[in-house]
Short mmCIF file of C-alpha atoms in Angstrom, two decimals:
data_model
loop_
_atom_site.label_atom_id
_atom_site.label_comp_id
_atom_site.label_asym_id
_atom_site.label_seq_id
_atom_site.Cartn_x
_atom_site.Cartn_y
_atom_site.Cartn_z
CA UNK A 1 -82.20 125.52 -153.06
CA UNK A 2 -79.02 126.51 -151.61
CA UNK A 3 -76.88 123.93 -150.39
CA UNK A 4 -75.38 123.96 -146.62
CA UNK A 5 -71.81 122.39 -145.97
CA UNK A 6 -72.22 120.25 -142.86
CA UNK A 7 -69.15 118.68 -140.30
CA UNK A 8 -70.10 116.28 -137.46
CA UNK A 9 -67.90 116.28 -134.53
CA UNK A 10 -67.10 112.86 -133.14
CA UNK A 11 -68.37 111.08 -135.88
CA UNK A 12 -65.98 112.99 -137.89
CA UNK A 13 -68.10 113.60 -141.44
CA UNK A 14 -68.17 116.41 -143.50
CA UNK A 15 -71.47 116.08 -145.77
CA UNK A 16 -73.49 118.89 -148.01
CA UNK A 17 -77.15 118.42 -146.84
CA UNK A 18 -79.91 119.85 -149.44
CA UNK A 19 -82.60 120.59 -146.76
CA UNK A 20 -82.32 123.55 -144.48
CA UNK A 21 -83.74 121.97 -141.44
CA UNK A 22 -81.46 119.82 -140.09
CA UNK A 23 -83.50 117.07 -137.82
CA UNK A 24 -82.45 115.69 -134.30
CA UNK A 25 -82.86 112.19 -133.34
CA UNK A 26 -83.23 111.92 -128.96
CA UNK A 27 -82.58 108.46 -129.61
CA UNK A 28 -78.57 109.66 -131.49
CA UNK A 29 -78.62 112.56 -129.17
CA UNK A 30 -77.01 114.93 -131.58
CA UNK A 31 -76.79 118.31 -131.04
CA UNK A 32 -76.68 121.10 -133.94
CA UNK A 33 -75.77 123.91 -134.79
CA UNK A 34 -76.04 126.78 -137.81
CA UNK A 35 -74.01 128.79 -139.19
CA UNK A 36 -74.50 131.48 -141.13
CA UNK A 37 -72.82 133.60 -143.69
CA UNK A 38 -73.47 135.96 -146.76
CA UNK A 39 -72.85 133.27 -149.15
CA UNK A 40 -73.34 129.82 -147.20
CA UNK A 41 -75.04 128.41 -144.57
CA UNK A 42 -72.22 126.05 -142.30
CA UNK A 43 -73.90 123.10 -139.90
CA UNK A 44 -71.97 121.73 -137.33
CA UNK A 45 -73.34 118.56 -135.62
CA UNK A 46 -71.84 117.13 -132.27
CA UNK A 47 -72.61 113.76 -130.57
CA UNK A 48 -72.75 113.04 -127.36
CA UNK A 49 -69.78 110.45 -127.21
CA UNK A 50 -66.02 111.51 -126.72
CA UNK A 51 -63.62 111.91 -129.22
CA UNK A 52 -60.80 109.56 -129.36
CA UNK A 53 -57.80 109.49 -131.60
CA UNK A 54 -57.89 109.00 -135.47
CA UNK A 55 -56.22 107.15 -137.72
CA UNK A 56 -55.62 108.34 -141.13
CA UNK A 57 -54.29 106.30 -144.22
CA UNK A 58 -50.74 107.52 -145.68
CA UNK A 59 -51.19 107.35 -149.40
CA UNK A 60 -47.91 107.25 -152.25
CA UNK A 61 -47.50 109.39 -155.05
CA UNK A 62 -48.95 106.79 -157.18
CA UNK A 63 -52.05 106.40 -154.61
CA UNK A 64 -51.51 103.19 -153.00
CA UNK A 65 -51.73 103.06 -149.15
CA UNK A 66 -48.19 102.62 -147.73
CA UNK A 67 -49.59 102.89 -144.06
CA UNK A 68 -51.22 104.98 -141.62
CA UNK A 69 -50.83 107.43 -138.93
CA UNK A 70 -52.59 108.87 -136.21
CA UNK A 71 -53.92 112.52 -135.65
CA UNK A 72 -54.85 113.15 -132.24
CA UNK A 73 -56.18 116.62 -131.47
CA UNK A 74 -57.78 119.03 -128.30
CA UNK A 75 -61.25 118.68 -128.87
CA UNK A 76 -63.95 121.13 -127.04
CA UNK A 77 -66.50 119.39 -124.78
CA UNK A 78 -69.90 118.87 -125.54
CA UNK A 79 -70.98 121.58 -123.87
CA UNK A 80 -68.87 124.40 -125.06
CA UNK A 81 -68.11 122.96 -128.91
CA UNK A 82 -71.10 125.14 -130.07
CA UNK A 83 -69.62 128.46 -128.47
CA UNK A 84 -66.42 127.96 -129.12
CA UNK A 85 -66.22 127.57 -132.65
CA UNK A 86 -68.95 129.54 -133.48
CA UNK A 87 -67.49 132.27 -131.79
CA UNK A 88 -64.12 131.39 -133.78
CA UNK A 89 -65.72 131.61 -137.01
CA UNK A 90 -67.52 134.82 -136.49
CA UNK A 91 -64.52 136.30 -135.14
CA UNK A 92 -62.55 135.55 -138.14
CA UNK A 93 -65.63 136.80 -140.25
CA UNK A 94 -65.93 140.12 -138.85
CA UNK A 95 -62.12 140.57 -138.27
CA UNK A 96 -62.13 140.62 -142.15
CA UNK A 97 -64.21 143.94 -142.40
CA UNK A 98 -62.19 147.10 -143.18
CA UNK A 99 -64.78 149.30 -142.10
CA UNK A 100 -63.65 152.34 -144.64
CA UNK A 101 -66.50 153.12 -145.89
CA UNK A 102 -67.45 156.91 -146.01
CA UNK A 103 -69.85 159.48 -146.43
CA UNK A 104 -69.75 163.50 -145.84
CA UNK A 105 -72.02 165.68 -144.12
CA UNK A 106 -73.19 168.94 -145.17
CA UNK A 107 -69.87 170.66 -143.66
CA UNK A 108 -67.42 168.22 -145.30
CA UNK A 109 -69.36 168.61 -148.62
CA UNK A 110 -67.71 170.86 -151.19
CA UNK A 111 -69.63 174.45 -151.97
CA UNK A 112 -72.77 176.00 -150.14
CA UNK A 113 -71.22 178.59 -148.55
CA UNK A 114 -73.01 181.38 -150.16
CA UNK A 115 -76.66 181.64 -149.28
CA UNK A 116 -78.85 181.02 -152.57
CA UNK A 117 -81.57 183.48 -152.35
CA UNK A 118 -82.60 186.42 -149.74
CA UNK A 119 -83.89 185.14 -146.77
CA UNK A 120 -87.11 187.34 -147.40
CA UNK A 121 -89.72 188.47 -150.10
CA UNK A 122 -89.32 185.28 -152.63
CA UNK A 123 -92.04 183.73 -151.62
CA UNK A 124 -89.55 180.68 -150.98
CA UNK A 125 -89.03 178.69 -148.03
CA UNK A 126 -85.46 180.40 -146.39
CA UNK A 127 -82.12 178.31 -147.40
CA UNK A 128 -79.07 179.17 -145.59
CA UNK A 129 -77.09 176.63 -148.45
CA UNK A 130 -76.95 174.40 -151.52
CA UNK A 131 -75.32 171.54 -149.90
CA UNK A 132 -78.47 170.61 -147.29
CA UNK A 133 -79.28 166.82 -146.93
CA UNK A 134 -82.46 167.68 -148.41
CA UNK A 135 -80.89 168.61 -151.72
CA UNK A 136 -79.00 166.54 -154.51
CA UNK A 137 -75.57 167.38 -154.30
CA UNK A 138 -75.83 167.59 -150.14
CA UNK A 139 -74.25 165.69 -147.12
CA UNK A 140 -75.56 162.93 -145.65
CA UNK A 141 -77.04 162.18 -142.48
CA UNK A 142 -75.91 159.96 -139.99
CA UNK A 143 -74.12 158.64 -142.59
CA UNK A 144 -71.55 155.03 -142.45
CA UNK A 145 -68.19 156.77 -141.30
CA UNK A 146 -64.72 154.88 -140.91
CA UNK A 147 -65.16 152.43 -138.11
CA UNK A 148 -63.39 149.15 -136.27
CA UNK A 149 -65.13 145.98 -136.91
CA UNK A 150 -62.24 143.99 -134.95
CA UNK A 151 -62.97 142.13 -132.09
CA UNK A 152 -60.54 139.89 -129.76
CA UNK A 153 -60.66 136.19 -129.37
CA UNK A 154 -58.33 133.99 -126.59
CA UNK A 155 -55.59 132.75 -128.64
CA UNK A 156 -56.24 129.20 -126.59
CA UNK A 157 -59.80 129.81 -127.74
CA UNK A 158 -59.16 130.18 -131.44
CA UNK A 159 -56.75 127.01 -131.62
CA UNK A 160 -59.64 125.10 -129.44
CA UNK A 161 -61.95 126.09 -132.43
CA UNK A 162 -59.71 124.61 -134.83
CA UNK A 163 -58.37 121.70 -133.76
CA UNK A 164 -61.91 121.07 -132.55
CA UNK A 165 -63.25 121.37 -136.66
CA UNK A 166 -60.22 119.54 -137.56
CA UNK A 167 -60.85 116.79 -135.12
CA UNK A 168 -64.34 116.31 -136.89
CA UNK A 169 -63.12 115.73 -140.05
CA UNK A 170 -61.16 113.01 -139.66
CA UNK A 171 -62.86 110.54 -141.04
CA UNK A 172 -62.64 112.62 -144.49
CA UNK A 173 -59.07 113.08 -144.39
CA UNK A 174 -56.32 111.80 -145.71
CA UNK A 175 -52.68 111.58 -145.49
CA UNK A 176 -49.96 112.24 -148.01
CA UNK A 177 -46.33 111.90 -148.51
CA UNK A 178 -44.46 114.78 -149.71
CA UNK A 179 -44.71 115.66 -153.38
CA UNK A 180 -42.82 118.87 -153.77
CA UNK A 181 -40.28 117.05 -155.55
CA UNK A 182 -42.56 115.25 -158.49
CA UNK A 183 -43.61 118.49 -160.44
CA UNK A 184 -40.42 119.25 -162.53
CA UNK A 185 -42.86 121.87 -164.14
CA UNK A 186 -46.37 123.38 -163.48
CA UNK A 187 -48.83 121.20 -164.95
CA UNK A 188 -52.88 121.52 -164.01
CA UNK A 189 -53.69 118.20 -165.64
CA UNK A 190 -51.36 116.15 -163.56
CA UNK A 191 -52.26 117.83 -160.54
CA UNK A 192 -55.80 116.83 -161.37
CA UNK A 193 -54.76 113.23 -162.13
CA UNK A 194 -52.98 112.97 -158.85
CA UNK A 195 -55.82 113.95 -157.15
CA UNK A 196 -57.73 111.24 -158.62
CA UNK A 197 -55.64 108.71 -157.74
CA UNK A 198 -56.23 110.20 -154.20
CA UNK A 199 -59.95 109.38 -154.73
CA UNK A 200 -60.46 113.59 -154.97
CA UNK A 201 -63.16 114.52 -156.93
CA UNK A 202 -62.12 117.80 -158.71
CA UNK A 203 -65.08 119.48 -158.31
CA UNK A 204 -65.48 119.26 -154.60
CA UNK A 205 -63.75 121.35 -152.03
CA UNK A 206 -60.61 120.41 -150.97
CA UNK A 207 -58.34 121.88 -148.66
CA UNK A 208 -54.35 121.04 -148.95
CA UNK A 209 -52.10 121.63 -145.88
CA UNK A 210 -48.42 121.52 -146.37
CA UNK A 211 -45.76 123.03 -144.43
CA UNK A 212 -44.15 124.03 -147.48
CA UNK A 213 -44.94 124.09 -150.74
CA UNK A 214 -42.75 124.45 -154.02
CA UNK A 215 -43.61 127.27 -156.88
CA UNK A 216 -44.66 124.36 -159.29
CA UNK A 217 -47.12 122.67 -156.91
CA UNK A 218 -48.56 126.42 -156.48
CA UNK A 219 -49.09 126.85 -160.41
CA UNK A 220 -50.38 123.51 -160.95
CA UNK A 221 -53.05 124.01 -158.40
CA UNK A 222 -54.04 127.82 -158.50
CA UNK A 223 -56.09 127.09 -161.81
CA UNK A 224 -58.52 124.73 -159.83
CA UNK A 225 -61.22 126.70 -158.07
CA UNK A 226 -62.47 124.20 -155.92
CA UNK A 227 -58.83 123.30 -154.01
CA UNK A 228 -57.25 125.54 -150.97
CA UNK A 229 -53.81 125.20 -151.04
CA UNK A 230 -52.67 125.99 -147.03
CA UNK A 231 -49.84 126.39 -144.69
CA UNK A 232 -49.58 126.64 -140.82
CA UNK A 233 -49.70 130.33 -141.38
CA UNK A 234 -52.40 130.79 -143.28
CA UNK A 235 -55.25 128.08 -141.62
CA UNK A 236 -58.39 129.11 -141.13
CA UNK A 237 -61.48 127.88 -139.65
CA UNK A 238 -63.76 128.83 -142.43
CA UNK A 239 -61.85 127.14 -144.83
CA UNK A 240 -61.68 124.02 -142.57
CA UNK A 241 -65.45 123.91 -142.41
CA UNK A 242 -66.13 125.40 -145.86
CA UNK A 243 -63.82 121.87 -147.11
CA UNK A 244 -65.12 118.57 -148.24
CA UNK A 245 -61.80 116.75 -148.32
CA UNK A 246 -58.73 117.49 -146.29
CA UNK A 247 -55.12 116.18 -147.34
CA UNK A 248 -52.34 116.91 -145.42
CA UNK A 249 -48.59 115.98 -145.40
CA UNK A 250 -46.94 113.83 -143.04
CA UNK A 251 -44.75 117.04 -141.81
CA UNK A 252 -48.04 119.01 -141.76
CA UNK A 253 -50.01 115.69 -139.49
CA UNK A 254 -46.69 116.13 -137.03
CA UNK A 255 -47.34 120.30 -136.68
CA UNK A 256 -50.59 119.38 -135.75
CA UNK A 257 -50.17 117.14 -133.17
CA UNK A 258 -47.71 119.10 -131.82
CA UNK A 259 -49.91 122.61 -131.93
CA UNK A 260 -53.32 121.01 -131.45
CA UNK A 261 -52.88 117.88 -129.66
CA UNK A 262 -54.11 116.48 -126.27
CA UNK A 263 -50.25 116.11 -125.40
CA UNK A 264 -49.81 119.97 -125.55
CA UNK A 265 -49.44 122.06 -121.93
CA UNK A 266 -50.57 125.69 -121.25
CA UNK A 267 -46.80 125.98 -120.99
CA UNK A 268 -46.01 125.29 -124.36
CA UNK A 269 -48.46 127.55 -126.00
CA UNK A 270 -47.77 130.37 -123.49
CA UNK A 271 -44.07 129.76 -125.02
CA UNK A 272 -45.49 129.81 -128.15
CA UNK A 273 -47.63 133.04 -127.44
CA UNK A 274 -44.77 134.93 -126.59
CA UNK A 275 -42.97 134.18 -129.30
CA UNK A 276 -45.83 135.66 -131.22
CA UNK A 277 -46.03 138.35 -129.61
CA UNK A 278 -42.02 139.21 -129.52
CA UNK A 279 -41.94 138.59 -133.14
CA UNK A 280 -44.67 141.34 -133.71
CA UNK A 281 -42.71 144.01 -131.83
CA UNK A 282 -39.82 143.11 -133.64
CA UNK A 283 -41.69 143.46 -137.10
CA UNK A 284 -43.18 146.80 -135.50
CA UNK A 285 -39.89 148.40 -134.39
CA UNK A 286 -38.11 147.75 -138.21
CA UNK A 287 -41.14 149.64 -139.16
CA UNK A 288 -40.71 152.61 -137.18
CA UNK A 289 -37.21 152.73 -137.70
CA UNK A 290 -37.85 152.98 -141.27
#
């Protein structure tokens, strides 16, 4: 039976359930909701209490709690969690597509241009060319042609999607402090022992965010199938809900209270979408001047 990776919001737990039917209590008044993809089916369940601030254990090297901080992040309301980040996630899904697939029609085939066989006294059904649909060899009809999957999500939207997800996993986070500086060389097997110490199990899903990370922490991880090393740049919502465990750095808890938390303005991420947007042009202009 396929198993379906499940995060509660509020109650902030990330669980893999082994039923398919997910069953509401009126007495918990949970809500739920499915989602689906090719490989996985995702269940989000929200309560009907408020979110409040978390607080996450800080964690050494060595794995001993050295104190604790506190992530405090936009969360959507009851009534809108479901559509917001299912529409995030299904945005991100389909912006993926390429949409280059293919086919030709009869004119774009190669060959046919000569009739086969007189029109009359062949006792044949007339043929005006080799390359029909009806023939192997010929076009195709109505066939997939290169297309635009794309479609355009709010960037307020998309961050309220995330920091929503990311507010619901609290309670299976962590916090780390910085360990760029403890891999003198790539090593798997002490990446997998530090881990440990975390209380990771290997063979769940983990997601990592760091704001930076060192080219020895990338080959001592890349090896382990299960982990998601991340930066600010590259966080996503499926990974965030596809995750069983999520570790961040101190610098990466501080990016996320500033980018995602209840403290933020529309001011600050209009700033922040225009900066966005001016780098782009930049990038677009060295392009064309090229």
């Amino acid at each position: 039976m396929a198993t379906s990776s499940s995060l509660s919001f509020l109650s902030s737990t990330i669980f893999f359930s082994n039923s398919n039917t997910i069953h509401s209590s009126k007495q918990q008044q949970q809500k739920h909701l499915i989602f689906k993809s090719k490989q996985q089916q995702f269940s989000i369940r929200s309560e009907a209490a408020a979110a409040a601030a978390a607080t996450i254990p800080i964690l050494s090297f060595d794995g001993t709690e050295v104190g604790s901080t506190t992530l405090n992040l936009k969360s959507a309301p009851l009534d809108t969690a479901r559509a917001v980040v299912h529409r995030g996630l299904t945005t991100d899904l389909r912006n993926q597509r390429r949409g280059t697939a293919s086919t030709l029609t009869r004119a774009q085939v190669r060959g046919g241009g000569i009739k086969p066989y007189p029109q009359k006294k062949t006792g044949r059904a007339r043929r005006g060319s080799n390359r029909t649909p009806l023939r192997p060899g010929g076009g195709v009809v109505f066939g997939p042609k290169p297309k635009d999957w794309s479609v355009k999500i709010n960037k307020k939207e998309k961050r309220l999607a995330i920091s929503t997800a990311l507010s619901s996993a609290t309670q299976n986070a962590i916090v780390v402090e910085e360990f760029d500086d403890k891999f003198e060389k790539p090593k798997t097997k002490e990446f997998i022992d530090l881990m440990r110490r975390w209380g990771l199990d290997p063979k769940e899903k983990s997601l990592f965010l760091m704001t930076e990370v060192s080219d020895n922490v990338i080959l001592s991880s890349r090896n382990i199938s299960t982990l998601k090393m991340l930066t600010p740049r590259t966080l996503n919502l499926f990974d965030i809900l596809d995750s069983e465990k999520l570790v961040f750095t101190k610098s990466a808890v501080e990016f996320l209270n500033e980018r995602y938390g209840n403290d933020d303005n529309d001011d600050d991420w209009k700033e922040v979408d225009e900066e966005e947007e001016d780098g782009g042009e930049v990038e677009e202009s060295a392009e064309s001047s090229e």
